[in-house]
């Protein structure tokens, strides 16, 4: 039953990939962290192991990714996917290069394509350069990311700095010729001794062609976009039966809330829009640089507010405020402080009857989901591209979660998640 096994370097990324596969007719389950040896294999054609390894020390990220790969191999998966962000989020040390190197070695495949393009969300790759909308990655706001500032849009160069292997390019002129040309170009690069090919893509048609070209690759690396063509490969090979409504989830219930820890431009806009419509608390981590005290302030504020409309609690701040907190505490400690505060608030929300929770931010979602003890998420229908509702299966309260990568979603995302229409 399990066909595609994926390893994602953060939790929202895992959900984003799972959502893409569901839309293409696979049932998908996201596992939080590397499952135990005796954990059951979920009933799904795609299994995505969500790690929180994007900014972990490289050795830790590699070890966890290899453990996830071993579990997925044992679960019967036949092809593997290393999912990272569509903005190629990584630190100077990695972890995209080190993890991909280790997976390639473990699989003995010698080569993998790398394509973060996700045109539906404005991410395209041209001549190896990553664009966010019309802007180069390093001018898109990503250069100010609190944890993974991206200061170079040339992905051949960025990936080359993270691996001892050499990185080639399959340029758009080749991609535009379709699957056979892409396959040939990748084979040539592999024969020339390249371990990676950044593959250009500016449309879903390009991504379908890349997916088809990679049908026999043991490992594919990229954003969720490049997974769009993979289910069709399995279908063509007679391995994927038609699934009726792969996105179906139990009906939602309970109170509703939104937690935001992303400082990405899209999330800041979404908060700005939603606060005109929803009870909103903006946490000031600079004024109160203590996770527990911040959480206590939020919990006190909540009193009597959990009624019919969702509440919004946001730690998100613009670059100057983020920089001020980081100058005070250090980059990592500042991130951890806010993540811990939001995780504690999430726990309090669930204790007070919240059963539908939106979380904005990849690292933030990781912290929240881990604190809530969620082990697996079944993937439902999308709210906006890359952000589905999910349902926490297994132990714990019946909980619907939407984990939003910071830069994803339209301006009205937080209202749309709860079916609330608002004048734009
Ligand atoms: P995104 O999906 O946009 O990358 P993440 O949650 O992955 O969002 O990363 C945002 C990081 O910024 C988190 O570690 C979060 O704790 C941190 N953060 C949130 N608010 C602030 C703030 N006001 N000051 C400093 N760091 C913050």
CSV table of C-alpha atoms and ligand atoms in Angstrom, one decimal:
chain,number,residue,atom,x,y,z
A,1,UNK,CA,0.0,0.0,0.0
A,2,UNK,CA,2.7,2.5,0.9
A,3,UNK,CA,4.3,3.8,-2.3
A,4,UNK,CA,6.0,7.1,-1.6
A,5,UNK,CA,7.9,7.7,1.6
A,6,UNK,CA,8.9,11.3,2.4
A,7,UNK,CA,11.1,13.0,4.9
A,8,UNK,CA,10.3,16.6,5.5
A,9,UNK,CA,12.6,19.0,7.3
A,10,UNK,CA,9.8,20.8,9.1
A,11,UNK,CA,6.2,20.2,10.0
A,12,UNK,CA,4.4,22.7,7.8
A,13,UNK,CA,6.5,21.5,4.9
A,14,UNK,CA,5.4,18.0,5.5
A,15,UNK,CA,1.8,19.0,5.5
A,16,UNK,CA,2.3,21.0,2.3
A,17,UNK,CA,3.8,18.0,0.6
A,18,UNK,CA,1.1,15.6,1.9
A,19,UNK,CA,-1.6,18.0,0.7
A,20,UNK,CA,-0.1,18.0,-2.8
A,21,UNK,CA,-0.2,14.2,-2.9
A,22,UNK,CA,-3.8,14.1,-1.6
A,23,UNK,CA,-4.8,16.4,-4.4
A,24,UNK,CA,-3.2,14.1,-6.9
A,25,UNK,CA,-5.2,11.1,-5.6
A,26,UNK,CA,-3.0,9.6,-2.9
A,27,UNK,CA,-4.1,9.2,0.7
A,28,UNK,CA,-1.5,10.7,2.9
A,29,UNK,CA,-0.6,10.5,6.6
A,30,UNK,CA,2.0,12.7,8.2
A,31,UNK,CA,4.0,11.1,11.1
A,32,UNK,CA,5.4,13.5,13.7
A,33,UNK,CA,9.0,12.5,14.2
A,34,UNK,CA,10.6,9.2,13.4
A,35,UNK,CA,8.2,6.5,14.4
A,36,UNK,CA,9.1,3.7,16.7
A,37,UNK,CA,10.1,0.3,15.3
A,38,UNK,CA,6.8,-1.2,16.3
A,39,UNK,CA,4.6,1.7,15.3
A,40,UNK,CA,1.9,0.6,12.8
A,41,UNK,CA,2.2,1.6,9.2
A,42,UNK,CA,-0.7,3.9,8.4
A,43,UNK,CA,-3.2,3.1,5.7
A,44,UNK,CA,-2.1,5.5,3.1
A,45,UNK,CA,-0.2,5.5,-0.2
A,46,UNK,CA,2.0,8.3,0.9
A,47,UNK,CA,3.7,8.5,4.3
A,48,UNK,CA,5.5,11.7,5.3
A,49,UNK,CA,7.8,11.7,8.3
A,50,UNK,CA,7.9,15.3,9.6
A,51,UNK,CA,11.1,16.3,11.3
A,52,UNK,CA,12.1,19.5,12.9
A,53,UNK,CA,15.6,19.3,11.4
A,54,UNK,CA,15.9,22.4,9.2
A,55,UNK,CA,17.9,24.4,11.7
A,56,UNK,CA,19.2,21.5,13.9
A,57,UNK,CA,22.9,20.8,13.9
A,58,UNK,CA,23.7,19.0,10.6
A,59,UNK,CA,24.8,15.7,12.3
A,60,UNK,CA,21.5,15.5,14.1
A,61,UNK,CA,19.5,16.3,11.0
A,62,UNK,CA,21.3,13.6,9.1
A,63,UNK,CA,20.9,11.0,11.8
A,64,UNK,CA,17.1,11.7,12.1
A,65,UNK,CA,16.7,11.7,8.3
A,66,UNK,CA,18.4,8.4,7.9
A,67,UNK,CA,16.3,6.9,10.7
A,68,UNK,CA,13.2,8.1,9.0
A,69,UNK,CA,14.4,6.6,5.7
A,70,UNK,CA,15.1,3.2,7.3
A,71,UNK,CA,11.5,3.2,8.8
A,72,UNK,CA,10.0,4.1,5.5
A,73,UNK,CA,11.9,1.5,3.7
A,74,UNK,CA,10.7,-1.1,6.2
A,75,UNK,CA,7.2,0.2,5.7
A,76,UNK,CA,7.4,-0.8,2.1
A,77,UNK,CA,7.8,2.5,0.3
A,78,UNK,CA,9.3,2.3,-3.1
A,79,UNK,CA,10.4,5.8,-3.8
A,80,UNK,CA,11.6,8.5,-1.4
A,81,UNK,CA,11.3,12.3,-1.3
A,82,UNK,CA,13.3,14.8,0.7
A,83,UNK,CA,11.1,17.8,1.2
A,84,UNK,CA,12.5,21.2,2.1
A,85,UNK,CA,11.1,24.6,1.8
A,86,UNK,CA,10.1,26.2,-1.5
A,87,UNK,CA,12.4,29.1,-0.5
A,88,UNK,CA,15.3,26.6,0.0
A,89,UNK,CA,15.5,27.7,3.7
A,90,UNK,CA,18.8,26.6,5.0
A,91,UNK,CA,21.7,27.8,7.1
A,92,UNK,CA,25.3,28.2,5.9
A,93,UNK,CA,26.0,24.7,7.3
A,94,UNK,CA,23.0,23.1,5.6
A,95,UNK,CA,21.0,21.1,6.2
A,96,UNK,CA,19.8,20.5,2.7
A,97,UNK,CA,23.2,19.4,1.3
A,98,UNK,CA,24.2,17.2,4.3
A,99,UNK,CA,20.8,15.4,4.5
A,100,UNK,CA,20.5,14.9,0.7
A,101,UNK,CA,24.1,13.6,0.6
A,102,UNK,CA,23.4,11.0,3.4
A,103,UNK,CA,20.1,9.9,1.8
A,104,UNK,CA,21.8,9.4,-1.6
A,105,UNK,CA,24.5,7.4,0.0
A,106,UNK,CA,22.0,5.2,2.0
A,107,UNK,CA,20.0,4.6,-1.1
A,108,UNK,CA,23.0,4.0,-3.3
A,109,UNK,CA,21.5,6.1,-6.1
A,110,UNK,CA,24.4,8.5,-6.7
A,111,UNK,CA,22.2,11.4,-7.9
A,112,UNK,CA,19.1,13.4,-7.1
A,113,UNK,CA,17.3,16.4,-8.6
A,114,UNK,CA,16.7,19.4,-6.5
A,115,UNK,CA,13.7,21.6,-7.4
A,116,UNK,CA,12.0,23.9,-4.9
A,117,UNK,CA,9.7,25.5,-7.5
A,118,UNK,CA,6.0,25.9,-6.4
A,119,UNK,CA,4.4,28.1,-9.1
A,120,UNK,CA,1.0,28.1,-7.4
A,121,UNK,CA,2.7,29.9,-4.5
A,122,UNK,CA,4.8,32.1,-6.7
A,123,UNK,CA,8.1,30.1,-6.3
A,124,UNK,CA,9.8,29.6,-9.6
A,125,UNK,CA,13.3,28.6,-10.6
A,126,UNK,CA,14.9,30.0,-13.7
A,127,UNK,CA,18.6,29.5,-14.7
A,128,UNK,CA,19.0,28.1,-11.3
A,129,UNK,CA,17.8,31.2,-9.6
A,130,UNK,CA,14.9,31.1,-7.2
A,131,UNK,CA,12.2,33.7,-7.5
A,132,UNK,CA,9.4,34.5,-5.0
A,133,UNK,CA,6.8,36.2,-7.2
A,134,UNK,CA,8.8,38.6,-9.3
A,135,UNK,CA,11.5,39.0,-6.8
A,136,UNK,CA,14.8,37.2,-6.4
A,137,UNK,CA,14.8,35.1,-3.2
A,138,UNK,CA,17.4,37.4,-1.6
A,139,UNK,CA,15.2,40.4,-2.2
A,140,UNK,CA,11.9,38.8,-1.2
A,141,UNK,CA,12.0,39.3,2.6
A,142,UNK,CA,13.7,35.9,3.0
A,143,UNK,CA,17.0,37.7,3.5
A,144,UNK,CA,15.5,38.8,6.9
A,145,UNK,CA,14.2,35.4,8.1
A,146,UNK,CA,14.9,35.0,11.8
A,147,UNK,CA,16.5,31.6,11.5
A,148,UNK,CA,17.5,31.0,7.9
A,149,UNK,CA,18.2,34.3,6.2
A,150,UNK,CA,18.6,33.6,2.4
A,151,UNK,CA,21.0,36.0,0.9
A,152,UNK,CA,21.7,34.3,-2.4
A,153,UNK,CA,19.1,33.3,-5.1
A,154,UNK,CA,21.5,31.2,-7.1
A,155,UNK,CA,20.7,27.6,-6.0
A,156,UNK,CA,23.5,26.0,-7.7
A,157,UNK,CA,25.8,28.1,-5.6
A,158,UNK,CA,23.8,27.7,-2.4
A,159,UNK,CA,23.7,23.9,-2.7
A,160,UNK,CA,27.4,23.7,-3.7
A,161,UNK,CA,28.3,25.4,-0.4
A,162,UNK,CA,26.5,22.7,1.5
A,163,UNK,CA,28.0,19.6,-0.2
A,164,UNK,CA,31.4,18.4,-1.4
A,165,UNK,CA,29.7,17.0,-4.5
A,166,UNK,CA,29.2,19.1,-7.6
A,167,UNK,CA,25.9,20.6,-8.6
A,168,UNK,CA,24.6,20.9,-12.2
A,169,UNK,CA,21.7,22.6,-13.8
A,170,UNK,CA,18.9,21.5,-16.0
A,171,UNK,CA,17.9,24.8,-17.6
A,172,UNK,CA,14.5,25.9,-18.6
A,173,UNK,CA,15.3,25.5,-22.3
A,174,UNK,CA,15.6,21.7,-21.6
A,175,UNK,CA,12.7,21.5,-19.2
A,176,UNK,CA,10.4,23.1,-21.8
A,177,UNK,CA,11.1,20.2,-24.1
A,178,UNK,CA,9.4,17.8,-21.7
A,179,UNK,CA,10.1,14.6,-19.7
A,180,UNK,CA,12.4,12.8,-22.2
A,181,UNK,CA,14.7,15.8,-22.5
A,182,UNK,CA,14.8,16.3,-18.8
A,183,UNK,CA,15.6,12.6,-18.2
A,184,UNK,CA,18.4,12.7,-20.7
A,185,UNK,CA,19.9,15.9,-19.2
A,186,UNK,CA,19.8,14.4,-15.7
A,187,UNK,CA,21.4,11.2,-16.9
A,188,UNK,CA,24.2,13.2,-18.6
A,189,UNK,CA,24.8,15.2,-15.5
A,190,UNK,CA,25.0,12.0,-13.4
A,191,UNK,CA,27.5,10.5,-16.0
A,192,UNK,CA,29.6,13.7,-15.7
A,193,UNK,CA,29.9,13.0,-12.0
A,194,UNK,CA,27.4,15.5,-10.7
A,195,UNK,CA,25.5,14.4,-7.7
A,196,UNK,CA,22.8,17.0,-8.0
A,197,UNK,CA,20.9,18.9,-10.7
A,198,UNK,CA,19.0,22.0,-9.8
A,199,UNK,CA,16.0,21.8,-12.2
A,200,UNK,CA,14.3,25.0,-13.5
A,201,UNK,CA,10.5,25.1,-13.4
A,202,UNK,CA,8.1,28.0,-13.8
A,203,UNK,CA,4.8,26.2,-14.2
A,204,UNK,CA,3.0,23.1,-13.1
A,205,UNK,CA,3.4,21.7,-16.6
A,206,UNK,CA,7.2,21.9,-16.0
A,207,UNK,CA,6.7,20.1,-12.7
A,208,UNK,CA,4.6,17.3,-14.2
A,209,UNK,CA,7.3,16.8,-16.8
A,210,UNK,CA,10.0,16.7,-14.1
A,211,UNK,CA,8.0,14.2,-12.1
A,212,UNK,CA,7.6,12.0,-15.1
A,213,UNK,CA,11.3,12.2,-15.9
A,214,UNK,CA,12.1,11.1,-12.3
A,215,UNK,CA,9.8,8.1,-12.3
A,216,UNK,CA,12.6,5.7,-11.7
A,217,UNK,CA,14.7,7.9,-9.3
A,218,UNK,CA,15.1,6.4,-5.9
A,219,UNK,CA,15.2,9.9,-4.3
A,220,UNK,CA,13.7,13.2,-5.3
A,221,UNK,CA,14.4,16.4,-3.4
A,222,UNK,CA,12.5,19.6,-3.5
A,223,UNK,CA,9.5,21.6,-2.4
A,224,UNK,CA,6.0,20.1,-2.6
A,225,UNK,CA,5.6,21.4,-6.1
A,226,UNK,CA,7.8,18.9,-7.8
A,227,UNK,CA,5.8,16.0,-6.2
A,228,UNK,CA,2.8,16.9,-8.4
A,229,UNK,CA,3.7,14.4,-11.1
A,230,UNK,CA,4.7,11.5,-8.9
A,231,UNK,CA,1.3,10.0,-8.2
A,232,UNK,CA,0.7,9.7,-11.9
A,233,UNK,CA,3.9,7.6,-12.3
A,234,UNK,CA,2.5,5.1,-9.8
A,235,UNK,CA,-0.9,5.2,-11.5
A,236,UNK,CA,0.7,4.6,-14.9
A,237,UNK,CA,2.6,1.6,-13.5
A,238,UNK,CA,-0.7,0.2,-12.2
A,239,UNK,CA,0.3,0.6,-8.5
A,240,UNK,CA,-2.1,3.3,-7.4
A,241,UNK,CA,-5.8,2.5,-7.5
A,242,UNK,CA,-8.4,5.2,-7.6
A,243,UNK,CA,-9.2,6.4,-4.1
A,244,UNK,CA,-12.6,7.9,-3.4
A,245,UNK,CA,-12.2,11.3,-1.6
A,246,UNK,CA,-8.6,10.9,-0.3
A,247,UNK,CA,-9.1,14.2,1.6
A,248,UNK,CA,-12.0,13.1,3.8
A,249,UNK,CA,-11.6,13.9,7.5
A,250,UNK,CA,-14.0,13.5,10.5
A,251,UNK,CA,-16.3,16.6,11.0
A,252,UNK,CA,-14.7,19.4,13.1
A,253,UNK,CA,-16.0,20.5,16.5
A,254,UNK,CA,-15.1,22.6,19.5
A,255,UNK,CA,-13.6,26.0,19.9
A,256,UNK,CA,-11.4,27.7,17.4
A,257,UNK,CA,-8.0,29.5,17.7
A,258,UNK,CA,-5.0,30.8,15.7
A,259,UNK,CA,-1.4,31.0,16.9
A,260,UNK,CA,1.2,32.8,14.9
A,261,UNK,CA,4.9,32.7,15.3
A,262,UNK,CA,6.0,33.3,11.8
A,263,UNK,CA,7.5,36.7,11.0
A,264,UNK,CA,7.2,36.2,7.3
A,265,UNK,CA,5.7,39.0,5.2
A,266,UNK,CA,2.6,37.0,4.3
A,267,UNK,CA,1.8,36.1,7.9
A,268,UNK,CA,2.3,39.8,9.0
A,269,UNK,CA,-0.2,40.8,6.4
A,270,UNK,CA,-2.6,38.1,7.5
A,271,UNK,CA,-2.4,39.2,11.1
A,272,UNK,CA,-2.9,42.8,10.0
A,273,UNK,CA,-6.1,41.8,8.2
A,274,UNK,CA,-7.5,39.4,10.7
A,275,UNK,CA,-7.1,41.7,13.7
A,276,UNK,CA,-9.8,43.9,12.3
A,277,UNK,CA,-12.2,40.9,12.5
A,278,UNK,CA,-11.1,38.7,15.4
A,279,UNK,CA,-10.2,39.1,19.1
A,280,UNK,CA,-6.4,39.5,18.8
A,281,UNK,CA,-3.5,39.5,21.2
A,282,UNK,CA,-0.1,40.6,20.0
A,283,UNK,CA,2.6,39.3,22.3
A,284,UNK,CA,5.5,41.5,23.0
A,285,UNK,CA,8.5,39.2,23.5
A,286,UNK,CA,10.9,42.1,23.8
A,287,UNK,CA,9.0,43.6,26.7
A,288,UNK,CA,8.5,40.2,28.4
A,289,UNK,CA,11.5,38.0,27.4
A,290,UNK,CA,10.3,35.0,29.3
A,291,UNK,CA,8.3,32.2,27.7
A,292,UNK,CA,6.2,31.2,30.8
A,293,UNK,CA,5.3,34.8,31.7
A,294,UNK,CA,4.3,35.5,28.0
A,295,UNK,CA,2.1,32.4,28.0
A,296,UNK,CA,0.6,33.4,31.3
A,297,UNK,CA,-0.3,36.8,29.9
A,298,UNK,CA,-2.0,35.2,26.9
A,299,UNK,CA,-3.9,32.7,29.0
A,300,UNK,CA,-5.2,35.5,31.3
A,301,UNK,CA,-6.2,37.5,28.2
A,302,UNK,CA,-8.2,34.5,26.9
A,303,UNK,CA,-10.6,34.6,29.7
A,304,UNK,CA,-14.1,34.6,28.3
A,305,UNK,CA,-13.0,35.1,24.7
A,306,UNK,CA,-13.3,31.5,23.5
A,307,UNK,CA,-16.8,31.8,22.1
A,308,UNK,CA,-18.0,31.7,18.5
A,309,UNK,CA,-15.2,33.5,16.6
A,310,UNK,CA,-11.6,32.3,16.6
A,311,UNK,CA,-9.1,34.1,18.8
A,312,UNK,CA,-5.8,35.1,17.3
A,313,UNK,CA,-2.6,35.2,19.4
A,314,UNK,CA,0.5,36.3,17.6
A,315,UNK,CA,4.2,36.7,18.6
A,316,UNK,CA,5.1,37.7,15.0
A,317,UNK,CA,7.0,40.9,14.6
A,318,UNK,CA,8.6,42.9,11.8
A,319,UNK,CA,12.4,42.6,11.1
A,320,UNK,CA,13.5,45.5,13.4
A,321,UNK,CA,11.7,44.0,16.4
A,322,UNK,CA,12.9,40.5,15.7
A,323,UNK,CA,16.5,41.9,15.4
A,324,UNK,CA,16.1,43.7,18.7
A,325,UNK,CA,15.0,40.5,20.5
A,326,UNK,CA,17.8,38.6,18.8
A,327,UNK,CA,20.4,41.2,19.8
A,328,UNK,CA,19.2,40.8,23.4
A,329,UNK,CA,19.0,37.0,23.6
A,330,UNK,CA,20.8,35.6,20.5
A,331,UNK,CA,19.1,34.3,17.4
A,332,UNK,CA,18.4,30.8,18.6
A,333,UNK,CA,17.4,31.6,22.1
A,334,UNK,CA,14.9,34.3,20.8
A,335,UNK,CA,13.3,31.7,18.5
A,336,UNK,CA,13.1,29.1,21.3
A,337,UNK,CA,11.6,31.6,23.7
A,338,UNK,CA,8.7,32.4,21.4
A,339,UNK,CA,8.2,28.8,20.3
A,340,UNK,CA,8.0,27.7,23.9
A,341,UNK,CA,5.5,30.5,24.8
A,342,UNK,CA,3.3,29.5,21.9
A,343,UNK,CA,3.5,25.8,22.7
A,344,UNK,CA,2.4,26.5,26.2
A,345,UNK,CA,-0.5,28.6,25.0
A,346,UNK,CA,-1.5,25.9,22.6
A,347,UNK,CA,-1.7,23.4,25.5
A,348,UNK,CA,-3.8,25.9,27.4
A,349,UNK,CA,-6.1,26.4,24.4
A,350,UNK,CA,-6.7,22.7,24.0
A,351,UNK,CA,-7.3,22.3,27.8
A,352,UNK,CA,-10.0,25.0,27.4
A,353,UNK,CA,-11.9,23.2,24.6
A,354,UNK,CA,-10.2,24.4,21.4
A,355,UNK,CA,-10.4,21.6,18.9
A,356,UNK,CA,-9.6,23.5,15.7
A,357,UNK,CA,-6.3,25.3,15.7
A,358,UNK,CA,-4.4,27.1,13.0
A,359,UNK,CA,-0.7,27.6,13.6
A,360,UNK,CA,1.4,29.9,11.4
A,361,UNK,CA,5.1,29.2,11.1
A,362,UNK,CA,7.1,26.1,10.4
A,363,UNK,CA,9.3,26.0,13.5
A,364,UNK,CA,6.3,27.3,15.5
A,365,UNK,CA,4.1,24.5,14.2
A,366,UNK,CA,6.8,21.9,15.1
A,367,UNK,CA,7.0,23.3,18.7
A,368,UNK,CA,3.2,23.3,19.1
A,369,UNK,CA,2.5,19.9,17.6
A,370,UNK,CA,5.3,18.3,19.8
A,371,UNK,CA,3.9,20.0,22.9
A,372,UNK,CA,0.4,18.7,22.1
A,373,UNK,CA,1.8,15.2,21.8
A,374,UNK,CA,0.3,14.7,18.3
A,375,UNK,CA,1.8,11.7,16.6
A,376,UNK,CA,0.1,11.5,13.2
A,377,UNK,CA,-2.0,13.7,11.0
A,378,UNK,CA,-4.4,12.6,8.3
A,379,UNK,CA,-4.4,15.2,5.6
A,380,UNK,CA,-7.7,16.8,4.4
A,381,UNK,CA,-8.8,19.5,2.0
A,382,UNK,CA,-6.7,22.6,1.4
A,383,UNK,CA,-7.6,26.1,2.7
A,384,UNK,CA,-5.1,27.8,0.4
A,385,UNK,CA,-2.3,26.2,-1.7
A,386,UNK,CA,0.0,24.1,0.5
A,387,UNK,CA,-2.1,24.5,3.7
A,388,UNK,CA,-4.7,21.8,4.3
A,389,UNK,CA,-6.8,21.1,7.4
A,390,UNK,CA,-5.5,17.9,9.1
A,391,UNK,CA,-6.8,15.6,11.8
A,392,UNK,CA,-4.7,14.3,14.6
A,393,UNK,CA,-5.2,10.6,14.6
A,394,UNK,CA,-4.4,8.2,17.5
A,395,UNK,CA,-4.1,9.2,21.1
A,396,UNK,CA,-5.3,12.6,22.6
A,397,UNK,CA,-8.3,14.7,21.9
A,398,UNK,CA,-9.9,14.8,18.4
A,399,UNK,CA,-8.1,17.8,17.0
A,400,UNK,CA,-8.2,19.6,13.7
A,401,UNK,CA,-5.0,21.4,12.9
A,402,UNK,CA,-3.9,23.6,10.0
A,403,UNK,CA,-0.2,24.2,10.0
A,404,UNK,CA,0.7,27.1,7.8
A,405,UNK,CA,4.2,27.7,6.4
A,406,UNK,CA,4.9,31.4,7.2
A,407,UNK,CA,4.8,32.7,3.7
A,408,UNK,CA,1.8,30.7,2.5
A,409,UNK,CA,-1.8,31.8,2.2
A,410,UNK,CA,-3.8,34.8,1.0
A,411,UNK,CA,-4.4,37.9,3.1
A,412,UNK,CA,-7.6,36.6,4.5
A,413,UNK,CA,-6.2,33.1,5.3
A,414,UNK,CA,-7.1,33.1,9.0
A,415,UNK,CA,-10.7,33.9,8.3
A,416,UNK,CA,-10.9,31.6,5.3
A,417,UNK,CA,-9.7,28.7,7.4
A,418,UNK,CA,-12.9,29.0,9.5
A,419,UNK,CA,-15.2,29.6,6.6
A,420,UNK,CA,-15.6,33.3,7.5
A,421,UNK,CA,-16.0,35.6,4.6
A,422,UNK,CA,-14.7,39.1,5.0
A,423,UNK,CA,-14.7,42.2,2.7
A,424,UNK,CA,-11.1,42.5,1.4
B,1,LIG,P1,8.2,30.6,9.0
B,1,LIG,O1,7.3,29.5,8.6
B,1,LIG,O2,7.8,32.0,8.6
B,1,LIG,O3,9.7,30.3,8.6
B,1,LIG,P2,8.9,29.8,11.7
B,1,LIG,O4,7.9,29.5,12.8
B,1,LIG,O5,9.5,28.6,11.0
B,1,LIG,O6,8.1,30.7,10.6
B,1,LIG,O7,10.1,30.7,12.2
B,1,LIG,C1,9.9,31.9,12.8
B,1,LIG,C2,10.8,32.0,14.0
B,1,LIG,O8,10.8,33.3,14.5
B,1,LIG,C3,10.4,31.1,15.2
B,1,LIG,O9,11.5,30.4,15.7
B,1,LIG,C4,9.7,32.0,16.1
B,1,LIG,O10,9.8,31.6,17.5
B,1,LIG,C5,10.6,33.3,15.9
B,1,LIG,N1,9.9,34.5,16.4
B,1,LIG,C6,8.5,34.7,16.3
B,1,LIG,N2,8.3,35.9,16.8
B,1,LIG,C7,9.5,36.5,17.1
B,1,LIG,C8,9.9,37.7,17.6
B,1,LIG,N3,8.9,38.7,17.9
B,1,LIG,N4,11.2,38.0,17.8
B,1,LIG,C9,12.1,37.0,17.5
B,1,LIG,N5,11.8,35.8,17.0
B,1,LIG,C10,10.5,35.6,16.8
